[in-house]
JSON list of C-alpha atoms in Angstrom, two decimals:
[
{"chain": "C", "resi": 1, "resn": "MET", "atom": "CA", "xyz": [0.08, 0.01, 0.03]},
{"chain": "C", "resi": 2, "resn": "THR", "atom": "CA", "xyz": [1.40, 3.33, -0.93]},
{"chain": "C", "resi": 3, "resn": "ALA", "atom": "CA", "xyz": [1.56, 6.30, 1.33]},
{"chain": "C", "resi": 4, "resn": "ALA", "atom": "CA", "xyz": [-1.45, 8.05, -0.35]},
{"chain": "C", "resi": 5, "resn": "GLU", "atom": "CA", "xyz": [-3.37, 4.84, -0.34]},
{"chain": "C", "resi": 6, "resn": "ALA", "atom": "CA", "xyz": [-2.70, 4.29, 3.33]},
{"chain": "C", "resi": 7, "resn": "ALA", "atom": "CA", "xyz": [-3.78, 7.93, 4.11]},
{"chain": "C", "resi": 8, "resn": "LYS", "atom": "CA", "xyz": [-7.07, 7.46, 2.18]},
{"chain": "C", "resi": 9, "resn": "GLN", "atom": "CA", "xyz": [-7.82, 4.44, 4.19]},
{"chain": "C", "resi": 10, "resn": "LEU", "atom": "CA", "xyz": [-6.93, 5.91, 7.40]},
{"chain": "C", "resi": 11, "resn": "ARG", "atom": "CA", "xyz": [-9.33, 8.83, 6.64]},
{"chain": "C", "resi": 12, "resn": "ARG", "atom": "CA", "xyz": [-12.22, 6.73, 5.31]},
{"chain": "C", "resi": 13, "resn": "PRO", "atom": "CA", "xyz": [-11.62, 2.93, 5.15]},
{"chain": "C", "resi": 14, "resn": "THR", "atom": "CA", "xyz": [-13.13, 1.27, 2.25]},
{"chain": "C", "resi": 15, "resn": "GLY", "atom": "CA", "xyz": [-13.32, -2.52, 1.21]},
{"chain": "C", "resi": 16, "resn": "GLU", "atom": "CA", "xyz": [-11.25, -5.30, 2.60]},
{"chain": "C", "resi": 17, "resn": "ASP", "atom": "CA", "xyz": [-8.12, -3.11, 2.95]},
{"chain": "C", "resi": 18, "resn": "GLY", "atom": "CA", "xyz": [-10.46, -0.76, 5.02]},
{"chain": "C", "resi": 19, "resn": "VAL", "atom": "CA", "xyz": [-11.43, -3.69, 7.31]},
{"chain": "C", "resi": 20, "resn": "LYS", "atom": "CA", "xyz": [-7.75, -4.49, 7.78]},
{"chain": "C", "resi": 21, "resn": "MET", "atom": "CA", "xyz": [-6.95, -0.94, 8.43]},
{"chain": "C", "resi": 22, "resn": "GLY", "atom": "CA", "xyz": [-9.59, -0.68, 10.93]},
{"chain": "C", "resi": 23, "resn": "ILE", "atom": "CA", "xyz": [-7.92, -3.54, 12.97]},
{"chain": "C", "resi": 24, "resn": "GLN", "atom": "CA", "xyz": [-4.63, -1.83, 12.58]},
{"chain": "C", "resi": 25, "resn": "MET", "atom": "CA", "xyz": [-5.93, 1.54, 13.81]},
{"chain": "C", "resi": 26, "resn": "SER", "atom": "CA", "xyz": [-7.36, -0.23, 16.81]},
{"chain": "C", "resi": 27, "resn": "LYS", "atom": "CA", "xyz": [-3.87, -1.57, 17.74]},
{"chain": "C", "resi": 28, "resn": "ALA", "atom": "CA", "xyz": [-2.25, 1.80, 17.06]},
{"chain": "C", "resi": 29, "resn": "ASN", "atom": "CA", "xyz": [-4.75, 3.82, 19.10]},
{"chain": "C", "resi": 30, "resn": "ARG", "atom": "CA", "xyz": [-4.90, 1.60, 22.00]},
{"chain": "C", "resi": 31, "resn": "LEU", "atom": "CA", "xyz": [-2.65, 4.08, 24.31]},
{"chain": "C", "resi": 32, "resn": "ILE", "atom": "CA", "xyz": [-4.36, 7.18, 23.29]},
{"chain": "C", "resi": 33, "resn": "TYR", "atom": "CA", "xyz": [-7.75, 5.58, 23.57]},
{"chain": "C", "resi": 34, "resn": "GLU", "atom": "CA", "xyz": [-6.93, 4.43, 27.17]},
{"chain": "C", "resi": 35, "resn": "MET", "atom": "CA", "xyz": [-5.87, 7.94, 27.87]},
{"chain": "C", "resi": 36, "resn": "THR", "atom": "CA", "xyz": [-8.98, 9.33, 26.45]},
{"chain": "C", "resi": 37, "resn": "LEU", "atom": "CA", "xyz": [-11.17, 7.11, 28.52]},
{"chain": "C", "resi": 38, "resn": "GLY", "atom": "CA", "xyz": [-9.63, 8.36, 31.74]},
{"chain": "C", "resi": 39, "resn": "PHE", "atom": "CA", "xyz": [-9.90, 11.90, 30.58]},
{"chain": "C", "resi": 40, "resn": "LEU", "atom": "CA", "xyz": [-13.57, 11.74, 29.73]},
{"chain": "C", "resi": 41, "resn": "GLN", "atom": "CA", "xyz": [-14.56, 11.11, 33.44]},
{"chain": "C", "resi": 42, "resn": "LEU", "atom": "CA", "xyz": [-17.75, 9.44, 32.39]},
{"chain": "C", "resi": 43, "resn": "LYS", "atom": "CA", "xyz": [-20.64, 9.64, 34.89]},
{"chain": "C", "resi": 44, "resn": "ALA", "atom": "CA", "xyz": [-23.97, 7.72, 35.29]},
{"chain": "C", "resi": 45, "resn": "GLY", "atom": "CA", "xyz": [-26.52, 9.35, 32.81]},
{"chain": "C", "resi": 46, "resn": "ASP", "atom": "CA", "xyz": [-24.03, 10.58, 30.39]},
{"chain": "C", "resi": 47, "resn": "HIS", "atom": "CA", "xyz": [-25.18, 10.74, 26.67]},
{"chain": "C", "resi": 48, "resn": "VAL", "atom": "CA", "xyz": [-22.05, 10.14, 24.82]},
{"chain": "C", "resi": 49, "resn": "LEU", "atom": "CA", "xyz": [-21.26, 10.93, 21.05]},
{"chain": "C", "resi": 50, "resn": "GLU", "atom": "CA", "xyz": [-18.03, 9.57, 19.61]},
{"chain": "C", "resi": 51, "resn": "LEU", "atom": "CA", "xyz": [-16.99, 10.97, 16.14]},
{"chain": "C", "resi": 52, "resn": "GLY", "atom": "CA", "xyz": [-15.03, 8.51, 14.02]},
{"chain": "C", "resi": 53, "resn": "MET", "atom": "CA", "xyz": [-15.43, 5.43, 16.15]},
{"chain": "C", "resi": 54, "resn": "GLY", "atom": "CA", "xyz": [-13.81, 3.17, 13.48]},
{"chain": "C", "resi": 55, "resn": "ASN", "atom": "CA", "xyz": [-14.53, -0.39, 13.88]},
{"chain": "C", "resi": 56, "resn": "GLY", "atom": "CA", "xyz": [-16.18, -0.09, 17.29]},
{"chain": "C", "resi": 57, "resn": "HIS", "atom": "CA", "xyz": [-13.49, -2.04, 19.05]},
{"chain": "C", "resi": 58, "resn": "PHE", "atom": "CA", "xyz": [-13.12, 0.36, 22.06]},
{"chain": "C", "resi": 59, "resn": "ILE", "atom": "CA", "xyz": [-16.90, 0.84, 22.71]},
{"chain": "C", "resi": 60, "resn": "PRO", "atom": "CA", "xyz": [-17.11, -1.93, 25.32]},
{"chain": "C", "resi": 61, "resn": "ALA", "atom": "CA", "xyz": [-14.29, -0.17, 27.17]},
{"chain": "C", "resi": 62, "resn": "LEU", "atom": "CA", "xyz": [-16.57, 2.88, 27.79]},
{"chain": "C", "resi": 63, "resn": "PHE", "atom": "CA", "xyz": [-19.18, 0.80, 29.51]},
{"chain": "C", "resi": 64, "resn": "GLU", "atom": "CA", "xyz": [-16.40, -0.79, 31.59]},
{"chain": "C", "resi": 65, "resn": "LYS", "atom": "CA", "xyz": [-15.76, 2.95, 32.89]},
{"chain": "C", "resi": 66, "resn": "GLU", "atom": "CA", "xyz": [-19.23, 3.55, 33.50]},
{"chain": "C", "resi": 67, "resn": "ASN", "atom": "CA", "xyz": [-22.19, 1.15, 32.72]},
{"chain": "C", "resi": 68, "resn": "ASN", "atom": "CA", "xyz": [-25.09, 3.64, 32.98]},
{"chain": "C", "resi": 69, "resn": "ILE", "atom": "CA", "xyz": [-24.52, 5.69, 29.83]},
{"chain": "C", "resi": 70, "resn": "GLN", "atom": "CA", "xyz": [-26.01, 6.02, 26.34]},
{"chain": "C", "resi": 71, "resn": "TYR", "atom": "CA", "xyz": [-23.52, 5.80, 23.38]},
{"chain": "C", "resi": 72, "resn": "THR", "atom": "CA", "xyz": [-23.73, 7.03, 19.72]},
{"chain": "C", "resi": 73, "resn": "GLY", "atom": "CA", "xyz": [-20.94, 6.44, 17.33]},
{"chain": "C", "resi": 74, "resn": "LEU", "atom": "CA", "xyz": [-20.69, 8.46, 14.00]},
{"chain": "C", "resi": 75, "resn": "ASP", "atom": "CA", "xyz": [-18.23, 7.57, 11.23]},
{"chain": "C", "resi": 76, "resn": "LEU", "atom": "CA", "xyz": [-17.85, 8.52, 7.52]},
{"chain": "C", "resi": 77, "resn": "SER", "atom": "CA", "xyz": [-16.99, 4.96, 6.57]},
{"chain": "C", "resi": 78, "resn": "ASP", "atom": "CA", "xyz": [-19.87, 2.50, 5.72]},
{"chain": "C", "resi": 79, "resn": "VAL", "atom": "CA", "xyz": [-17.29, -0.38, 6.24]},
{"chain": "C", "resi": 80, "resn": "MET", "atom": "CA", "xyz": [-16.59, 0.97, 9.73]},
{"chain": "C", "resi": 81, "resn": "VAL", "atom": "CA", "xyz": [-20.12, 1.35, 10.70]},
{"chain": "C", "resi": 82, "resn": "GLN", "atom": "CA", "xyz": [-20.91, -2.16, 9.55]},
{"chain": "C", "resi": 83, "resn": "GLU", "atom": "CA", "xyz": [-17.84, -3.44, 11.47]},
{"chain": "C", "resi": 84, "resn": "ALA", "atom": "CA", "xyz": [-18.88, -1.64, 14.58]},
{"chain": "C", "resi": 85, "resn": "ARG", "atom": "CA", "xyz": [-22.59, -2.68, 14.36]},
{"chain": "C", "resi": 86, "resn": "ALA", "atom": "CA", "xyz": [-21.55, -6.31, 14.07]},
{"chain": "C", "resi": 87, "resn": "SER", "atom": "CA", "xyz": [-19.18, -6.10, 17.00]},
{"chain": "C", "resi": 88, "resn": "ASN", "atom": "CA", "xyz": [-21.64, -4.41, 19.21]},
{"chain": "C", "resi": 89, "resn": "GLN", "atom": "CA", "xyz": [-24.77, -6.16, 18.36]},
{"chain": "C", "resi": 90, "resn": "ASP", "atom": "CA", "xyz": [-25.85, -6.82, 21.98]},
{"chain": "C", "resi": 91, "resn": "ALA", "atom": "CA", "xyz": [-25.43, -3.39, 23.21]},
{"chain": "C", "resi": 92, "resn": "ILE", "atom": "CA", "xyz": [-27.40, -2.11, 20.10]},
{"chain": "C", "resi": 93, "resn": "HIS", "atom": "CA", "xyz": [-30.23, -4.47, 20.64]},
{"chain": "C", "resi": 94, "resn": "ALA", "atom": "CA", "xyz": [-30.30, -3.54, 24.30]},
{"chain": "C", "resi": 95, "resn": "GLY", "atom": "CA", "xyz": [-30.74, -0.02, 23.24]},
{"chain": "C", "resi": 96, "resn": "ARG", "atom": "CA", "xyz": [-27.45, 1.37, 24.86]},
{"chain": "C", "resi": 97, "resn": "VAL", "atom": "CA", "xyz": [-25.65, 1.91, 21.75]},
{"chain": "C", "resi": 98, "resn": "GLN", "atom": "CA", "xyz": [-26.33, 3.32, 18.21]},
{"chain": "C", "resi": 99, "resn": "ILE", "atom": "CA", "xyz": [-24.01, 3.54, 15.37]},
{"chain": "C", "resi": 100, "resn": "LEU", "atom": "CA", "xyz": [-24.58, 5.87, 12.33]},
{"chain": "C", "resi": 101, "resn": "GLU", "atom": "CA", "xyz": [-23.00, 6.74, 9.17]},
{"chain": "C", "resi": 102, "resn": "GLY", "atom": "CA", "xyz": [-22.35, 10.59, 8.66]},
{"chain": "C", "resi": 103, "resn": "SER", "atom": "CA", "xyz": [-20.06, 13.52, 8.66]},
{"chain": "C", "resi": 104, "resn": "ALA", "atom": "CA", "xyz": [-18.92, 15.33, 11.71]},
{"chain": "C", "resi": 105, "resn": "ASP", "atom": "CA", "xyz": [-19.61, 18.88, 10.11]},
{"chain": "C", "resi": 106, "resn": "ARG", "atom": "CA", "xyz": [-23.30, 18.02, 9.51]},
{"chain": "C", "resi": 107, "resn": "LEU", "atom": "CA", "xyz": [-24.35, 16.19, 12.68]},
{"chain": "C", "resi": 108, "resn": "PRO", "atom": "CA", "xyz": [-27.77, 14.48, 12.28]},
{"chain": "C", "resi": 109, "resn": "PHE", "atom": "CA", "xyz": [-28.92, 15.55, 15.99]},
{"chain": "C", "resi": 110, "resn": "GLY", "atom": "CA", "xyz": [-30.97, 18.33, 17.50]},
{"chain": "C", "resi": 111, "resn": "GLU", "atom": "CA", "xyz": [-29.63, 20.87, 19.74]},
{"chain": "C", "resi": 112, "resn": "GLU", "atom": "CA", "xyz": [-28.22, 20.23, 23.29]},
{"chain": "C", "resi": 113, "resn": "VAL", "atom": "CA", "xyz": [-28.56, 16.40, 23.13]},
{"chain": "C", "resi": 114, "resn": "PHE", "atom": "CA", "xyz": [-25.18, 15.16, 24.50]},
{"chain": "C", "resi": 115, "resn": "THR", "atom": "CA", "xyz": [-23.43, 15.61, 27.58]},
{"chain": "C", "resi": 116, "resn": "LYS", "atom": "CA", "xyz": [-20.07, 14.59, 26.12]},
{"chain": "C", "resi": 117, "resn": "VAL", "atom": "CA", "xyz": [-18.62, 14.53, 22.68]},
{"chain": "C", "resi": 118, "resn": "PHE", "atom": "CA", "xyz": [-15.23, 13.03, 21.92]},
{"chain": "C", "resi": 119, "resn": "ALA", "atom": "CA", "xyz": [-12.96, 12.17, 18.92]},
{"chain": "C", "resi": 120, "resn": "VAL", "atom": "CA", "xyz": [-9.81, 10.16, 18.93]},
{"chain": "C", "resi": 121, "resn": "ASN", "atom": "CA", "xyz": [-7.27, 10.73, 16.07]},
{"chain": "C", "resi": 122, "resn": "VAL", "atom": "CA", "xyz": [-9.80, 12.19, 13.61]},
{"chain": "C", "resi": 123, "resn": "LEU", "atom": "CA", "xyz": [-9.13, 15.87, 13.94]},
{"chain": "C", "resi": 124, "resn": "TYR", "atom": "CA", "xyz": [-6.63, 15.76, 11.18]},
{"chain": "C", "resi": 125, "resn": "PHE", "atom": "CA", "xyz": [-9.21, 14.70, 8.67]},
{"chain": "C", "resi": 126, "resn": "TRP", "atom": "CA", "xyz": [-11.75, 17.60, 9.32]},
{"chain": "C", "resi": 127, "resn": "GLN", "atom": "CA", "xyz": [-11.87, 19.50, 6.13]},
{"chain": "C", "resi": 128, "resn": "ALA", "atom": "CA", "xyz": [-13.72, 22.33, 7.87]},
{"chain": "C", "resi": 129, "resn": "PRO", "atom": "CA", "xyz": [-12.80, 22.29, 11.46]},
{"chain": "C", "resi": 130, "resn": "THR", "atom": "CA", "xyz": [-14.57, 25.44, 12.46]},
{"chain": "C", "resi": 131, "resn": "ALA", "atom": "CA", "xyz": [-17.91, 24.27, 11.01]},
{"chain": "C", "resi": 132, "resn": "THR", "atom": "CA", "xyz": [-17.38, 20.88, 12.86]},
{"chain": "C", "resi": 133, "resn": "LEU", "atom": "CA", "xyz": [-16.68, 22.45, 16.11]},
{"chain": "C", "resi": 134, "resn": "GLN", "atom": "CA", "xyz": [-19.71, 24.68, 15.91]},
{"chain": "C", "resi": 135, "resn": "GLU", "atom": "CA", "xyz": [-21.85, 21.70, 15.18]},
{"chain": "C", "resi": 136, "resn": "ILE", "atom": "CA", "xyz": [-20.31, 19.86, 18.19]},
{"chain": "C", "resi": 137, "resn": "TYR", "atom": "CA", "xyz": [-21.08, 23.02, 20.25]},
{"chain": "C", "resi": 138, "resn": "ARG", "atom": "CA", "xyz": [-24.64, 23.01, 19.01]},
{"chain": "C", "resi": 139, "resn": "VAL", "atom": "CA", "xyz": [-25.30, 19.35, 19.89]},
{"chain": "C", "resi": 140, "resn": "LEU", "atom": "CA", "xyz": [-23.82, 19.72, 23.61]},
{"chain": "C", "resi": 141, "resn": "GLN", "atom": "CA", "xyz": [-25.93, 20.67, 26.49]},
{"chain": "C", "resi": 142, "resn": "PRO", "atom": "CA", "xyz": [-24.73, 23.88, 28.28]},
{"chain": "C", "resi": 143, "resn": "GLY", "atom": "CA", "xyz": [-21.87, 23.05, 30.78]},
{"chain": "C", "resi": 144, "resn": "ALA", "atom": "CA", "xyz": [-21.21, 19.72, 28.69]},
{"chain": "C", "resi": 145, "resn": "GLU", "atom": "CA", "xyz": [-17.91, 18.95, 27.17]},
{"chain": "C", "resi": 146, "resn": "LEU", "atom": "CA", "xyz": [-15.89, 18.07, 24.17]},
{"chain": "C", "resi": 147, "resn": "VAL", "atom": "CA", "xyz": [-12.65, 16.03, 24.44]},
{"chain": "C", "resi": 148, "resn": "LEU", "atom": "CA", "xyz": [-10.28, 15.99, 21.48]},
{"chain": "C", "resi": 149, "resn": "ALA", "atom": "CA", "xyz": [-7.51, 13.50, 21.53]},
{"chain": "C", "resi": 150, "resn": "PHE", "atom": "CA", "xyz": [-4.68, 13.91, 18.83]},
{"chain": "C", "resi": 151, "resn": "ARG", "atom": "CA", "xyz": [-1.05, 13.44, 18.29]},
{"chain": "C", "resi": 152, "resn": "THR", "atom": "CA", "xyz": [1.18, 16.58, 18.13]},
{"chain": "C", "resi": 153, "resn": "LYS", "atom": "CA", "xyz": [2.41, 17.91, 14.85]},
{"chain": "C", "resi": 154, "resn": "ARG", "atom": "CA", "xyz": [6.02, 17.62, 15.78]},
{"chain": "C", "resi": 155, "resn": "THR", "atom": "CA", "xyz": [5.92, 13.89, 16.36]},
{"chain": "C", "resi": 156, "resn": "MET", "atom": "CA", "xyz": [3.68, 13.16, 13.47]},
{"chain": "C", "resi": 157, "resn": "GLU", "atom": "CA", "xyz": [5.23, 15.18, 10.79]},
{"chain": "C", "resi": 158, "resn": "LYS", "atom": "CA", "xyz": [7.68, 12.75, 9.78]},
{"chain": "C", "resi": 159, "resn": "LEU", "atom": "CA", "xyz": [5.18, 10.06, 9.04]},
{"chain": "C", "resi": 160, "resn": "PRO", "atom": "CA", "xyz": [5.08, 9.06, 5.35]},
{"chain": "C", "resi": 161, "resn": "PHE", "atom": "CA", "xyz": [1.41, 9.33, 4.91]},
{"chain": "C", "resi": 162, "resn": "ILE", "atom": "CA", "xyz": [0.68, 12.70, 6.40]},
{"chain": "C", "resi": 163, "resn": "ASP", "atom": "CA", "xyz": [1.28, 14.61, 3.16]},
{"chain": "C", "resi": 164, "resn": "HIS", "atom": "CA", "xyz": [-1.87, 13.18, 1.71]},
{"chain": "C", "resi": 165, "resn": "GLY", "atom": "CA", "xyz": [-5.02, 14.77, 3.33]},
{"chain": "C", "resi": 166, "resn": "PHE", "atom": "CA", "xyz": [-3.68, 15.35, 6.87]},
{"chain": "C", "resi": 167, "resn": "THR", "atom": "CA", "xyz": [-3.80, 18.59, 8.77]},
{"chain": "C", "resi": 168, "resn": "LEU", "atom": "CA", "xyz": [-1.50, 18.47, 11.82]},
{"chain": "C", "resi": 169, "resn": "TYR", "atom": "CA", "xyz": [-1.87, 20.51, 15.04]},
{"chain": "C", "resi": 170, "resn": "ASP", "atom": "CA", "xyz": [-0.18, 21.43, 18.16]},
{"chain": "C", "resi": 171, "resn": "PRO", "atom": "CA", "xyz": [-2.09, 21.96, 21.46]},
{"chain": "C", "resi": 172, "resn": "GLU", "atom": "CA", "xyz": [-1.92, 25.69, 21.44]},
{"chain": "C", "resi": 173, "resn": "THR", "atom": "CA", "xyz": [-3.61, 25.79, 18.07]},
{"chain": "C", "resi": 174, "resn": "VAL", "atom": "CA", "xyz": [-6.46, 23.49, 18.98]},
{"chain": "C", "resi": 175, "resn": "GLN", "atom": "CA", "xyz": [-6.91, 25.40, 22.18]},
{"chain": "C", "resi": 176, "resn": "GLU", "atom": "CA", "xyz": [-7.29, 28.67, 20.18]},
{"chain": "C", "resi": 177, "resn": "MET", "atom": "CA", "xyz": [-9.65, 27.02, 17.85]},
{"chain": "C", "resi": 178, "resn": "LEU", "atom": "CA", "xyz": [-11.89, 25.82, 20.69]},
{"chain": "C", "resi": 179, "resn": "GLN", "atom": "CA", "xyz": [-11.88, 29.17, 22.47]},
{"chain": "C", "resi": 180, "resn": "ASN", "atom": "CA", "xyz": [-12.89, 30.98, 19.16]},
{"chain": "C", "resi": 181, "resn": "ILE", "atom": "CA", "xyz": [-15.93, 28.86, 18.99]},
{"chain": "C", "resi": 182, "resn": "GLY", "atom": "CA", "xyz": [-16.84, 29.59, 22.51]},
{"chain": "C", "resi": 183, "resn": "PHE", "atom": "CA", "xyz": [-15.52, 26.68, 24.47]},
{"chain": "C", "resi": 184, "resn": "GLU", "atom": "CA", "xyz": [-13.71, 27.15, 27.86]},
{"chain": "C", "resi": 185, "resn": "VAL", "atom": "CA", "xyz": [-10.62, 25.02, 27.81]},
{"chain": "C", "resi": 186, "resn": "ASN", "atom": "CA", "xyz": [-9.88, 23.79, 31.35]},
{"chain": "C", "resi": 187, "resn": "ASP", "atom": "CA", "xyz": [-7.64, 20.90, 31.02]},
{"chain": "C", "resi": 188, "resn": "ILE", "atom": "CA", "xyz": [-4.80, 19.67, 28.64]},
{"chain": "C", "resi": 189, "resn": "GLN", "atom": "CA", "xyz": [-2.74, 16.54, 29.22]},
{"chain": "C", "resi": 190, "resn": "THR", "atom": "CA", "xyz": [0.11, 15.08, 27.17]},
{"chain": "C", "resi": 191, "resn": "THR", "atom": "CA", "xyz": [1.98, 11.72, 27.36]},
{"chain": "C", "resi": 192, "resn": "VAL", "atom": "CA", "xyz": [4.57, 10.23, 25.16]},
{"chain": "C", "resi": 193, "resn": "GLU", "atom": "CA", "xyz": [4.08, 6.74, 23.91]},
{"chain": "C", "resi": 194, "resn": "PRO", "atom": "CA", "xyz": [6.86, 4.16, 23.72]},
{"chain": "C", "resi": 195, "resn": "PRO", "atom": "CA", "xyz": [8.24, 3.51, 20.19]},
{"chain": "C", "resi": 196, "resn": "LYS", "atom": "CA", "xyz": [6.05, 1.38, 18.00]},
{"chain": "C", "resi": 197, "resn": "ALA", "atom": "CA", "xyz": [4.99, 0.76, 14.42]},
{"chain": "C", "resi": 198, "resn": "ALA", "atom": "CA", "xyz": [3.11, 3.46, 12.57]},
{"chain": "C", "resi": 199, "resn": "ALA", "atom": "CA", "xyz": [-0.59, 2.66, 11.65]},
{"chain": "C", "resi": 200, "resn": "ASP", "atom": "CA", "xyz": [0.57, 1.78, 8.12]},
{"chain": "C", "resi": 201, "resn": "GLY", "atom": "CA", "xyz": [3.41, -0.26, 9.48]},
{"chain": "C", "resi": 202, "resn": "SER", "atom": "CA", "xyz": [5.95, 1.70, 7.48]},
{"chain": "C", "resi": 203, "resn": "MET", "atom": "CA", "xyz": [8.31, 2.76, 10.43]},
{"chain": "C", "resi": 204, "resn": "LEU", "atom": "CA", "xyz": [8.80, 2.94, 14.08]},
{"chain": "C", "resi": 205, "resn": "VAL", "atom": "CA", "xyz": [7.48, 5.96, 15.64]},
{"chain": "C", "resi": 206, "resn": "GLN", "atom": "CA", "xyz": [7.30, 7.73, 19.07]},
{"chain": "C", "resi": 207, "resn": "LEU", "atom": "CA", "xyz": [4.19, 9.76, 19.36]},
{"chain": "C", "resi": 208, "resn": "GLU", "atom": "CA", "xyz": [3.09, 12.39, 21.69]},
{"chain": "C", "resi": 209, "resn": "ASN", "atom": "CA", "xyz": [-0.67, 12.14, 22.71]},
{"chain": "C", "resi": 210, "resn": "VAL", "atom": "CA", "xyz": [-2.73, 15.16, 23.77]},
{"chain": "C", "resi": 211, "resn": "CYS", "atom": "CA", "xyz": [-6.16, 15.25, 25.42]},
{"chain": "C", "resi": 212, "resn": "ILE", "atom": "CA", "xyz": [-7.81, 18.71, 25.54]},
{"chain": "C", "resi": 213, "resn": "ARG", "atom": "CA", "xyz": [-11.13, 19.46, 27.12]},
{"chain": "C", "resi": 214, "resn": "GLY", "atom": "CA", "xyz": [-13.62, 22.26, 25.95]},
{"chain": "C", "resi": 215, "resn": "ILE", "atom": "CA", "xyz": [-16.62, 23.25, 28.03]},
{"chain": "C", "resi": 216, "resn": "LYS", "atom": "CA", "xyz": [-19.73, 24.58, 26.44]},
{"chain": "C", "resi": 217, "resn": "ASN", "atom": "CA", "xyz": [-20.74, 27.81, 28.35]},
{"chain": "C", "resi": 218, "resn": "LEU", "atom": "CA", "xyz": [-23.42, 27.46, 30.85]},
{"chain": "C", "resi": 219, "resn": "SER", "atom": "CA", "xyz": [-25.14, 30.56, 29.38]},
{"chain": "C", "resi": 220, "resn": "SER", "atom": "CA", "xyz": [-25.28, 29.17, 25.89]},
{"chain": "C", "resi": 221, "resn": "ILE", "atom": "CA", "xyz": [-28.60, 29.43, 24.29]}
]
């Protein structure tokens, strides 16, 4: 797989290669996802939206953190939606999980629906980040929060596939983006992972993970 092909599959997995990439992404994202789960601080009664949930491998881990939540996952990829539905059938049938296909910049939800929205390693692919953040702001309840998890620009910029449709960020830029929308940024955490294979398997990397929390203003209408 070329760097361009890998980037395309990372953004929107398709076909059998997409299924394989989904499995690889689950492995590559384990540490940043575990970091995000702790950072989310799930509470009983939370209504959670995940943007770009991939093959849904980590959905059960949310319920291990807090069983009494409602979860919605949204992904661009029909292949990932199918995979996530197949691996979470029991929770879907129980009415605790729903998996939808759609775009983050046009969220198919009413206003003030969710208490938490989060996204792990998908910020790079948002073609209109301001519009996406405005949509997230709209569907969050006042006082609710957005958690963005991503890898820093300085530790990703050497990867061979990032020249094909990735926009890289540092924490300061993301903080400014959130504040411009109206979020209050009250927590930023970073960790450095041990060296490991990149998601496309092309090289060893040591990545810096960031979790940033934005709170919707209580006075928002």
